[in-house]
mmCIF file of C-alpha atoms in Angstrom:
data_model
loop_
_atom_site.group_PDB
_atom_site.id
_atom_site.type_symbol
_atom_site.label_atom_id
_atom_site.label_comp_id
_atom_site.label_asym_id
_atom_site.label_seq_id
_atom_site.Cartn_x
_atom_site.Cartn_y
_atom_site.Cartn_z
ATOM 1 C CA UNK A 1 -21.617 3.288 -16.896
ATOM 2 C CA UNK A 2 -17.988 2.491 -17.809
ATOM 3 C CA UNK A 3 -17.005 5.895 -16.381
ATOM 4 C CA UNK A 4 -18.478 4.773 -13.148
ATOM 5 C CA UNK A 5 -17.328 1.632 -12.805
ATOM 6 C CA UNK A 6 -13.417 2.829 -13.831
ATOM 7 C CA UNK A 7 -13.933 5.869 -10.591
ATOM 8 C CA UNK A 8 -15.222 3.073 -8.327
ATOM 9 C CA UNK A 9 -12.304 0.917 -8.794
ATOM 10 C CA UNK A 10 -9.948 3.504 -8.428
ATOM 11 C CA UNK A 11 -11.410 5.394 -5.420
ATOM 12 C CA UNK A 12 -11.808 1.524 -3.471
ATOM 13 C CA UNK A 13 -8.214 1.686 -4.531
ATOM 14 C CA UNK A 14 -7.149 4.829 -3.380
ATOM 15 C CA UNK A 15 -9.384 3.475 0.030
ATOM 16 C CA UNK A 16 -7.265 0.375 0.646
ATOM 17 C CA UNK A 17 -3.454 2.392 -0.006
ATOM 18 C CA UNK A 18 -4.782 4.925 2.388
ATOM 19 C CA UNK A 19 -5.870 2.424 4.864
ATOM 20 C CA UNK A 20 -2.766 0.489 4.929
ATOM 21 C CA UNK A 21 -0.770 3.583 4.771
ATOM 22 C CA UNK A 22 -2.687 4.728 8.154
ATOM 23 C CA UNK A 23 -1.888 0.992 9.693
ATOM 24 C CA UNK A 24 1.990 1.081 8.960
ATOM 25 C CA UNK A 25 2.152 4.478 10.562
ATOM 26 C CA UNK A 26 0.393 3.951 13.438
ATOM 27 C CA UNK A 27 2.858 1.426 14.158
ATOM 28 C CA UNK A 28 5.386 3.073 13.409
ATOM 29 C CA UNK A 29 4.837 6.575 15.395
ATOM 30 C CA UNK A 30 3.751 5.160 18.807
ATOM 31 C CA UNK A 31 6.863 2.577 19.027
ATOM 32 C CA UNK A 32 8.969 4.580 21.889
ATOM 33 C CA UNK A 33 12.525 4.873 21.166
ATOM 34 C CA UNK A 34 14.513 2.439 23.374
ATOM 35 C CA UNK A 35 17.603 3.549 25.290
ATOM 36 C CA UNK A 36 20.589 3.779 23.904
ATOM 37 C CA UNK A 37 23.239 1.007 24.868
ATOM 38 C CA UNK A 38 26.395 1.846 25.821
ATOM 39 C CA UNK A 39 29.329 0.527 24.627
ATOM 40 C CA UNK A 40 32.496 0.829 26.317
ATOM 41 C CA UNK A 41 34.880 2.558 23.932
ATOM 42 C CA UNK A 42 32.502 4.041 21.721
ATOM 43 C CA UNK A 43 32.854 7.543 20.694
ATOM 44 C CA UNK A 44 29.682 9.924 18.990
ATOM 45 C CA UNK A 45 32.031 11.836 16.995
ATOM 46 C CA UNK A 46 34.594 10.687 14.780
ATOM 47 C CA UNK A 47 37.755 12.452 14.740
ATOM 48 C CA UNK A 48 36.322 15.540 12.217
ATOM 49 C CA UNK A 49 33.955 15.875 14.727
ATOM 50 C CA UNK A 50 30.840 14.411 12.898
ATOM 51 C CA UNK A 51 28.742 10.953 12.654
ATOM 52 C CA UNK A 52 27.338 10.006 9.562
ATOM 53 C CA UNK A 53 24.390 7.182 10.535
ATOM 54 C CA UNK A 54 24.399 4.387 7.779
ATOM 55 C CA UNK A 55 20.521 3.974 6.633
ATOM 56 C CA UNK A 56 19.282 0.451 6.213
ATOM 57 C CA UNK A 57 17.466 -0.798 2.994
ATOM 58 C CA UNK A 58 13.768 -0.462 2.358
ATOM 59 C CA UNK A 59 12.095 -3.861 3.403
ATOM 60 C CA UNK A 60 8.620 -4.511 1.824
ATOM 61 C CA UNK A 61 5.812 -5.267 4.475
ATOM 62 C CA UNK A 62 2.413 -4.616 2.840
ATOM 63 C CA UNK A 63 1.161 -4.727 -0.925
ATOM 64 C CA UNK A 64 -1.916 -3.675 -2.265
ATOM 65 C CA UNK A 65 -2.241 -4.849 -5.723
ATOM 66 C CA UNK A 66 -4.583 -4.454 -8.905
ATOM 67 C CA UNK A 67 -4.824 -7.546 -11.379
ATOM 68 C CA UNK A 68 -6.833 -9.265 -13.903
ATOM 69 C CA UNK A 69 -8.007 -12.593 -14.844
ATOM 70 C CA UNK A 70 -9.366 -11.746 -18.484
ATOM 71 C CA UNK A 71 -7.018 -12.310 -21.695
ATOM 72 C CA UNK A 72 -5.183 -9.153 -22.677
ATOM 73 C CA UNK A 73 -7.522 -8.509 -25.601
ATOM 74 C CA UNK A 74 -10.705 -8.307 -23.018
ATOM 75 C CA UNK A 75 -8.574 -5.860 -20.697
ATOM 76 C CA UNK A 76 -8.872 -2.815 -22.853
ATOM 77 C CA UNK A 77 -11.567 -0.950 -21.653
ATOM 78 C CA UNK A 78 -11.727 1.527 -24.743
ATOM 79 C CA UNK A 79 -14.873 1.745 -26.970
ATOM 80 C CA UNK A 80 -15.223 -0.344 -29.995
ATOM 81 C CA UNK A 81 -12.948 -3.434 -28.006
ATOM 82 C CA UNK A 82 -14.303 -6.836 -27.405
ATOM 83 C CA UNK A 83 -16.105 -6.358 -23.843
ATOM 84 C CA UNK A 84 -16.830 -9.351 -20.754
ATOM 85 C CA UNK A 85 -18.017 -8.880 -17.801
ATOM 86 C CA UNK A 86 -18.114 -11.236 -14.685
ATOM 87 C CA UNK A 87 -21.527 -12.028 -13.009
ATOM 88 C CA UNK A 88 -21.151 -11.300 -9.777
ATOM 89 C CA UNK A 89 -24.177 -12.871 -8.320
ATOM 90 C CA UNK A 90 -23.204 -16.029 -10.075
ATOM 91 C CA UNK A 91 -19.782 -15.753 -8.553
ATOM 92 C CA UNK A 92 -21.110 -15.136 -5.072
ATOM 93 C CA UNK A 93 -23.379 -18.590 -5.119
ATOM 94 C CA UNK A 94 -21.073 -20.767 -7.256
ATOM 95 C CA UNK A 95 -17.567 -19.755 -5.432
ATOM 96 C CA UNK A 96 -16.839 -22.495 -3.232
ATOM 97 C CA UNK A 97 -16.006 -21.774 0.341
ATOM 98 C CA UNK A 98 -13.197 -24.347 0.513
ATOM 99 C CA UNK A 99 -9.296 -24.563 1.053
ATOM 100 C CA UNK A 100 -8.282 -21.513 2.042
ATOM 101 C CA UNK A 101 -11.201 -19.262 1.322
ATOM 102 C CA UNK A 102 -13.216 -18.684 4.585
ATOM 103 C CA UNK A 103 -15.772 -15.376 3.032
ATOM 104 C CA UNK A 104 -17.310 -14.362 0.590
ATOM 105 C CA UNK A 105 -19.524 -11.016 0.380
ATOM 106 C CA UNK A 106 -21.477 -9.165 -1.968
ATOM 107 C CA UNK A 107 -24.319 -6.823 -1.875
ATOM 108 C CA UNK A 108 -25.110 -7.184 2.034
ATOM 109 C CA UNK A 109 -25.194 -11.115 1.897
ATOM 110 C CA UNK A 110 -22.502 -13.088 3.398
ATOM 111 C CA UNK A 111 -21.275 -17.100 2.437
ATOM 112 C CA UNK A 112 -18.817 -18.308 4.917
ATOM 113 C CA UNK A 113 -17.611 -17.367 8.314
ATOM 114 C CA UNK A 114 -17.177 -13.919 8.648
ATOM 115 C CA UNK A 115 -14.739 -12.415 10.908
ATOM 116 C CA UNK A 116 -16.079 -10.011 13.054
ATOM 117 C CA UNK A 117 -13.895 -6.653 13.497
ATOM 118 C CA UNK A 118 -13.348 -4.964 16.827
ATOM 119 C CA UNK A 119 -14.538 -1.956 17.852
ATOM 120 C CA UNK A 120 -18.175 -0.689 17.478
ATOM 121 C CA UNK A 121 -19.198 -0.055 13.789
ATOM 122 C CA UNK A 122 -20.437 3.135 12.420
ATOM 123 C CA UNK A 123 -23.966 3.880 12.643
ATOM 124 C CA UNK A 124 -25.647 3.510 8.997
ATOM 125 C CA UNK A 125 -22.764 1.188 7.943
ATOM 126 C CA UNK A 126 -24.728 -1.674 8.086
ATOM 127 C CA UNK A 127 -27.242 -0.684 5.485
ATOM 128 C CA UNK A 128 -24.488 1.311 3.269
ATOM 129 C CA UNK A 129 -22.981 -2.210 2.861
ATOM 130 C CA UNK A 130 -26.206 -3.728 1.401
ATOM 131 C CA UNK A 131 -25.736 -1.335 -1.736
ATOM 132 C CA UNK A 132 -21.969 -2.519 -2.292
ATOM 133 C CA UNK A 133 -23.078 -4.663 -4.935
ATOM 134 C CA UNK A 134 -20.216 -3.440 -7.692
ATOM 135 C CA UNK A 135 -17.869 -6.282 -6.249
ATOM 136 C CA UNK A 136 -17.459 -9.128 -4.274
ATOM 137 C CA UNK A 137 -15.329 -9.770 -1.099
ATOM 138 C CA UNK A 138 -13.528 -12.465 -1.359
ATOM 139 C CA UNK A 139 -11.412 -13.560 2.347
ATOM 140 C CA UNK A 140 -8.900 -16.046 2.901
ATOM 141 C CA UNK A 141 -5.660 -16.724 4.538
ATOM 142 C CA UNK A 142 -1.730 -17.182 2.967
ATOM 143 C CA UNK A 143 0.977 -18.829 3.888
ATOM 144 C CA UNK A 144 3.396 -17.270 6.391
ATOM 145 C CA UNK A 145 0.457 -16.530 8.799
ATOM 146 C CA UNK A 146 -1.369 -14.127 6.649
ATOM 147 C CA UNK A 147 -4.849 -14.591 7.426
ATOM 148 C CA UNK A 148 -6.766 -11.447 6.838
ATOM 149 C CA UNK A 149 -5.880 -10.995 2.919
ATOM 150 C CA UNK A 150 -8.799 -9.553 0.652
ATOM 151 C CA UNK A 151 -9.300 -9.993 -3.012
ATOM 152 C CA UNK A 152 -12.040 -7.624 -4.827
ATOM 153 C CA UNK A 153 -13.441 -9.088 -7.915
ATOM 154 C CA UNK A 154 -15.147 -6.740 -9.768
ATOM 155 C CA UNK A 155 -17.660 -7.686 -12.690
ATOM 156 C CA UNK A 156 -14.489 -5.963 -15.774
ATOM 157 C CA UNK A 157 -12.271 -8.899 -14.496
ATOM 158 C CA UNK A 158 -10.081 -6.841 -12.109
ATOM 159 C CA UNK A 159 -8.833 -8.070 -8.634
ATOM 160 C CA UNK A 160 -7.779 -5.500 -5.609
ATOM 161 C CA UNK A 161 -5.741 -6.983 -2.697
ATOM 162 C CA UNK A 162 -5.460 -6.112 0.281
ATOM 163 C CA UNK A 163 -3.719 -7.529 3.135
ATOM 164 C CA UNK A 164 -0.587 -8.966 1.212
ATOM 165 C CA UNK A 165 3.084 -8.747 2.253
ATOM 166 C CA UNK A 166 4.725 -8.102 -1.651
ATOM 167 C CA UNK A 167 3.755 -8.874 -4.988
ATOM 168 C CA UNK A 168 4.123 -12.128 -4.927
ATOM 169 C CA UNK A 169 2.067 -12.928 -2.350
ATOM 170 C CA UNK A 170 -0.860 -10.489 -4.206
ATOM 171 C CA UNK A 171 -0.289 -12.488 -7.422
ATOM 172 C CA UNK A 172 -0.646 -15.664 -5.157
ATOM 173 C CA UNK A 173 -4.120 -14.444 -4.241
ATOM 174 C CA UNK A 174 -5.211 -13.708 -7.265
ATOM 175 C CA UNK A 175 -4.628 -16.940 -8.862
ATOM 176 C CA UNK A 176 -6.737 -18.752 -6.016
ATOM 177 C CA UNK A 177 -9.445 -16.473 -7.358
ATOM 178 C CA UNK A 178 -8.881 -17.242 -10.787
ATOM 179 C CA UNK A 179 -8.357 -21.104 -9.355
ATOM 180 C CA UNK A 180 -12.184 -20.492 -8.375
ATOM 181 C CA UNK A 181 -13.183 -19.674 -11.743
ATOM 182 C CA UNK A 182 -11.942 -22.595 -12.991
ATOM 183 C CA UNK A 183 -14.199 -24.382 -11.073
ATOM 184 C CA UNK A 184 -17.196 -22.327 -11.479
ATOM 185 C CA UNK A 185 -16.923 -22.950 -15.084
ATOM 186 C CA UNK A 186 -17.068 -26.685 -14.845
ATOM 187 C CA UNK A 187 -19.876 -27.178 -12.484
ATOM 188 C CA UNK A 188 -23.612 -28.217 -12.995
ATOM 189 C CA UNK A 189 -24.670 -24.832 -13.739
ATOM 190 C CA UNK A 190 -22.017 -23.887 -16.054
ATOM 191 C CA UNK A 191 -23.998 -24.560 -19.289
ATOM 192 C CA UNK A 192 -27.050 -22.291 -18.572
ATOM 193 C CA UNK A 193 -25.346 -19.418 -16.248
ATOM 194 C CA UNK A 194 -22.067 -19.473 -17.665
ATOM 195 C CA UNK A 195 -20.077 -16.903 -15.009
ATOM 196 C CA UNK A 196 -18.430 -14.703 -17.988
ATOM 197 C CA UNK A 197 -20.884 -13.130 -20.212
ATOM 198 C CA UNK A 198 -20.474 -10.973 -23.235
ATOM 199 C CA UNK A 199 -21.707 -10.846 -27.053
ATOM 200 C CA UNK A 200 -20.554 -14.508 -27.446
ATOM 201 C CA UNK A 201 -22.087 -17.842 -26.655
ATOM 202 C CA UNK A 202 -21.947 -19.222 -23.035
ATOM 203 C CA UNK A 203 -19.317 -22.100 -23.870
ATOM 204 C CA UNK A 204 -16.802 -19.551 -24.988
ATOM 205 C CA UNK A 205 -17.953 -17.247 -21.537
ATOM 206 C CA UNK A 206 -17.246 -20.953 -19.646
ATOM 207 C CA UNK A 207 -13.631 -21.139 -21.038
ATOM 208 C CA UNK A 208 -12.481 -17.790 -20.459
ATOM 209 C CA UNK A 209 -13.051 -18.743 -16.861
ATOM 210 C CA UNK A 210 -11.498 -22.128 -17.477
ATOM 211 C CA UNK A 211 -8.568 -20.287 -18.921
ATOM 212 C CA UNK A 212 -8.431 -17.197 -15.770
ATOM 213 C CA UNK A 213 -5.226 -19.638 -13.712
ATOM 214 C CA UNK A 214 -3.489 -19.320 -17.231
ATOM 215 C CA UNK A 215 -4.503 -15.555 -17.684
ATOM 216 C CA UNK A 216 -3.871 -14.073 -14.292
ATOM 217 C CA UNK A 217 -1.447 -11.219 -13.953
ATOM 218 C CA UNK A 218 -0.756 -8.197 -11.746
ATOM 219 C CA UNK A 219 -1.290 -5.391 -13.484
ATOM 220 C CA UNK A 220 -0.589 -2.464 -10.691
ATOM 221 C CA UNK A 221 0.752 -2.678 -6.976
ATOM 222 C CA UNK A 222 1.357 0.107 -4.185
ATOM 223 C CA UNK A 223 4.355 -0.833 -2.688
ATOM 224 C CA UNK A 224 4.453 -0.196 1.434
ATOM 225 C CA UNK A 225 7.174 -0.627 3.448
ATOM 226 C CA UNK A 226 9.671 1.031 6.185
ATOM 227 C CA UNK A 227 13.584 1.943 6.215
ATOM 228 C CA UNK A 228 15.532 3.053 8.968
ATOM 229 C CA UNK A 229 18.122 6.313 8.967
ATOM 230 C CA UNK A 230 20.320 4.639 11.580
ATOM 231 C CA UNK A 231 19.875 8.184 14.128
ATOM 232 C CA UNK A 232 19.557 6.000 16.576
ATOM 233 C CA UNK A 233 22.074 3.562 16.942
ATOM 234 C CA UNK A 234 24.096 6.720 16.517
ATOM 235 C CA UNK A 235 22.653 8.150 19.730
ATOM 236 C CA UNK A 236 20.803 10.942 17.959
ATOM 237 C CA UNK A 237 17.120 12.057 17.133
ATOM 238 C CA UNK A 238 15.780 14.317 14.688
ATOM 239 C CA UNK A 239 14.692 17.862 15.221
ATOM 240 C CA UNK A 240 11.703 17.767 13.171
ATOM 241 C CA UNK A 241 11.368 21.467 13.025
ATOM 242 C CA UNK A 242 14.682 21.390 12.016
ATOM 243 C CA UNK A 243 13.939 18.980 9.251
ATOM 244 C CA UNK A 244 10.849 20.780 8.200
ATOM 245 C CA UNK A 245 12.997 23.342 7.213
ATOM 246 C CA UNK A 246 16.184 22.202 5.484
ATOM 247 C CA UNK A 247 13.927 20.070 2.960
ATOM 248 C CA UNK A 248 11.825 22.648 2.310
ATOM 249 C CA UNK A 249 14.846 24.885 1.216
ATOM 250 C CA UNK A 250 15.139 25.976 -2.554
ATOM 251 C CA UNK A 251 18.070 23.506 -3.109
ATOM 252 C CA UNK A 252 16.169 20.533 -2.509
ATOM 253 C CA UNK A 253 13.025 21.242 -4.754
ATOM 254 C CA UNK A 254 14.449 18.954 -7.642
ATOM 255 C CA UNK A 255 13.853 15.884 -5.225
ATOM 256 C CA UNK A 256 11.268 17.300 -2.768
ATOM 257 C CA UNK A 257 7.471 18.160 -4.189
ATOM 258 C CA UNK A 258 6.072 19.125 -1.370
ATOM 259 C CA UNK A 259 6.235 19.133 2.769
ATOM 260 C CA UNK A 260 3.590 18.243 4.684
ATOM 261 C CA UNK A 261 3.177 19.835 8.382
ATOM 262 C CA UNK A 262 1.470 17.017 10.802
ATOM 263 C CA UNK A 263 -1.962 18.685 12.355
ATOM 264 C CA UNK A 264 -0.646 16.928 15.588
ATOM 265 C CA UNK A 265 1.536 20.612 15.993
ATOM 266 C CA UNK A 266 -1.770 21.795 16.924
ATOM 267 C CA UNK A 267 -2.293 19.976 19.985
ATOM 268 C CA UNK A 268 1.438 19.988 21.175
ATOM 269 C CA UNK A 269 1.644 16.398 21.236
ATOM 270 C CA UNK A 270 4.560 14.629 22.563
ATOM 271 C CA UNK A 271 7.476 16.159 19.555
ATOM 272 C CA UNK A 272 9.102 12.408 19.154
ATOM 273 C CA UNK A 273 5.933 11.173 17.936
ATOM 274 C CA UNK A 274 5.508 13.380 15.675
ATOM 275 C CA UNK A 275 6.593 12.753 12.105
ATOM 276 C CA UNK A 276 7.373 14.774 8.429
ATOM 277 C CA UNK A 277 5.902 13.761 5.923
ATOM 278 C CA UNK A 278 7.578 14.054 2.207
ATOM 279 C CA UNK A 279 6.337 13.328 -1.591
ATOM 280 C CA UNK A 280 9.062 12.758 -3.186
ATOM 281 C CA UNK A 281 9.632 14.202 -6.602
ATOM 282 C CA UNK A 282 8.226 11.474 -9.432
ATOM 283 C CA UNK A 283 10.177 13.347 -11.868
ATOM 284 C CA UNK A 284 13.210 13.224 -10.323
ATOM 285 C CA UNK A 285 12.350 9.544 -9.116
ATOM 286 C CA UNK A 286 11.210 8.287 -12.491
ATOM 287 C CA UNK A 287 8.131 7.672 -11.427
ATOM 288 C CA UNK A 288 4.237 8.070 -12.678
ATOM 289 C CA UNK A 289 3.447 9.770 -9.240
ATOM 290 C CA UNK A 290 4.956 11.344 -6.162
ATOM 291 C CA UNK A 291 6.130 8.936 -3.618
ATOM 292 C CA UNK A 292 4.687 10.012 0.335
ATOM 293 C CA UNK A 293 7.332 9.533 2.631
ATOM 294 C CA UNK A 294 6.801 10.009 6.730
ATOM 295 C CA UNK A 295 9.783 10.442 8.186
ATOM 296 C CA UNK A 296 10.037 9.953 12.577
ATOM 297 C CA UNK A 297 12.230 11.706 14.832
ATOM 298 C CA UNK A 298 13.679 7.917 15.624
ATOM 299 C CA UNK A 299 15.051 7.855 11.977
ATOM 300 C CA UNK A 300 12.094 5.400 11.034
ATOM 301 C CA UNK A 301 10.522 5.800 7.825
ATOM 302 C CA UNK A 302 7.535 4.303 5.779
ATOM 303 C CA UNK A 303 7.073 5.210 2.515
ATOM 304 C CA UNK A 304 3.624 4.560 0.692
ATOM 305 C CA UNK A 305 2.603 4.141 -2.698
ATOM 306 C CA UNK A 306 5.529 3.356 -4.051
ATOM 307 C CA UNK A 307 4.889 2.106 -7.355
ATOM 308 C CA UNK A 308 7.313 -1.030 -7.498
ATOM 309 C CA UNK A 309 10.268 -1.938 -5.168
ATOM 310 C CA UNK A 310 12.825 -0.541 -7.288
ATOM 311 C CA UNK A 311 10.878 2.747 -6.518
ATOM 312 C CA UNK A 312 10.281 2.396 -2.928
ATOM 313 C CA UNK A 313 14.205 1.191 -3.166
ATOM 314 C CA UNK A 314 14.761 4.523 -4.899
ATOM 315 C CA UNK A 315 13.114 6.975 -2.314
ATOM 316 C CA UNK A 316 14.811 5.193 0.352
ATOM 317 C CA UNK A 317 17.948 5.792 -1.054
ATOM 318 C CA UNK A 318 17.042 9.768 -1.588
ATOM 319 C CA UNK A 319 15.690 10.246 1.420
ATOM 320 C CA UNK A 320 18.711 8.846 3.493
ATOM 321 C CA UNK A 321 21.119 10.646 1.653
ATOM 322 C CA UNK A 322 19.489 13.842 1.484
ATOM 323 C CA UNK A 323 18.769 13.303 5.303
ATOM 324 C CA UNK A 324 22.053 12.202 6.548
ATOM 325 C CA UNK A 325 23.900 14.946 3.986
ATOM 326 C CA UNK A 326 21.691 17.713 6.080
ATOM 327 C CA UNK A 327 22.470 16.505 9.414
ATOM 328 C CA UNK A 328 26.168 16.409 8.641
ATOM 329 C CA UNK A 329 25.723 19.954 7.876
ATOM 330 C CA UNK A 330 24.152 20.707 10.992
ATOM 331 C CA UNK A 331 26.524 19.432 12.676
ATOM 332 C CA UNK A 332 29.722 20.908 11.062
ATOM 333 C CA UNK A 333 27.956 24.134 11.787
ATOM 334 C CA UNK A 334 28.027 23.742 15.360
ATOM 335 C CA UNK A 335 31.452 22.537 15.473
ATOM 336 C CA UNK A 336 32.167 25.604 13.387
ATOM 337 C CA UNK A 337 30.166 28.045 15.214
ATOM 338 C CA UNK A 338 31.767 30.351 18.500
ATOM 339 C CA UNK A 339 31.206 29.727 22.149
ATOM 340 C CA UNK A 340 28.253 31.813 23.448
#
């Protein structure tokens, strides 16, 4: 059972870093390039007969992160350790819909005003729902105009967000969950269902929810974001067959795991819309996994799943250089090579 529960959360997690990975690209890919401004004066080359485009910094624009309201000695999950669970049904009724919380969802039932999603929904979808009864949805909205963030609670005392521009802002939600706990543990069910169960009595159940605001952490976040080469102000694109190459050469294998060749090839799409997509090397990165990278003929980048900003800082920083470092090599060798 604890095997289950441990895949579930990490496959919904895996689910929501996918999703938002697909959003950020989508974004991304179809934004046309604009036309180049002219400016009187301005030259392409510089006097050795090369540009070098100056890539910007990473900027941060989605987080989906994992945390926890239990104390640190109910968070290990190994046998033999003191074990708590969260009552999800208990949750579900006693969670007030108040503040910022607008929904609240678990196992096909719904408390609150649900926002309805466009497009039409997959047949069977409906009923699949009724059977998601290993955690509850929790929606409300942020400051900054954030109104469609997500909080998981599963029943081990783990929170998944979704929907959140950085860390802080995921940390932010999960303390208006724990927030709820707080009151669920004081109200006039609290002494016969208390909401945290376990082999103790129900008053000590009541103020480990009473004590979730003081216990809330983030444990894990997937860091999403975009950087920009700088191609374009330089009045260039990127040849992404080019590209494809050059990182997949032997010389670059220390930083670069693996290439990935878009499907869209197939179906001769329009090339500028088209983009590479990279993991970058954890080893080389310092990092407990590779870092995916998709990289546009604009010079726009996202990366995903980076596991902090420092990372996602990181990658930026190899994938400019290594980028920019090629093209000035391209571009010495056709200054370098004879007329035809």
């Amino acid at each position: 059972e604890k095997l289950k529960g441990d895949a579930i959360e990490v496959a919904s997690f895996l689910r929501e870093v996918a999703s938002a990975s697909t959003n950020l690209n989508s974004v991304i890919a179809v934004r046309k390039p604009e036309p180049i401004p002219e400016v009187r004066g301005r030259q392409r080359r510089t006097k050795s007969g090369t540009v070098y485009p100056q890539p910007s910094a990473f900027e941060e624009n989605s987080n989906v992160g994992i945390g926890n309201v239990f104390p640190v000695e109910l968070g290990n999950r190994e046998p033999g350790a003191p074990h708590a669970s969260i009552d999800l049904e208990q949750f579900f009724h006693r969670c007030p819909i108040s503040g910022n919380i607008s929904c609240i969802r678990w196992a096909g039932s719904v408390k609150g005003q649900q926002k309805v999603k466009k497009g039409k929904p997959k047949e069977g979808k409906e009923r699949q729902s009724k059977k998601f009864d290993h955690c509850c949805f929790v929606s409300m909205s942020l400051e900054d105009g954030f109104t469609n963030v997500s909080v998981k609670v599963f029943c081990t005392g783990r929170l998944q967000t979704t929907g959140c521009r950085d860390g802080a802002m995921s940390l932010a939600a999960c303390r208006r969950i724990s927030e709820c706990m707080r009151v669920i543990s004081q109200d006039a069910m609290s002494q016969k269902h208390a909401l945290i169960k376990g082999e103790f009595q129900a008053s000590h159940g009541n103020k480990i929810a009473y004590d979730a605001p003081t216990n809330v952490r983030l444990e894990k976040e997937s860091v999403l974001g975009v950087f920009d080469l700088g191609f374009r102000e330089q009045g260039f694109s990127i040849n992404m067959h080019e590209l494809r190459l050059l990182l997949r050469h032997p010389d670059n294998r220390d930083r670069i795991y693996k290439v990935n060749v878009p499907h869209s090839d197939e179906k001769k799409k329009v090339d500028r819309f088209q983009g590479v997509g990279v993991y970058v090397n954890r080893e080389f990165l310092g990092s407990p996994n590779n870092v995916f990278v998709s990289i546009f003929p604009t010079g726009k980048c996202t990366v995903t799943a980076a596991p902090s900003v420092a990372q996602a800082n990181k990658v930026a920083e190899v994938i400019g250089k290594l980028v920019v470092d090629l093209f000035v090599q391209c571009r010495k060798r056709d200054l370098e090579a004879p007329p035809a």
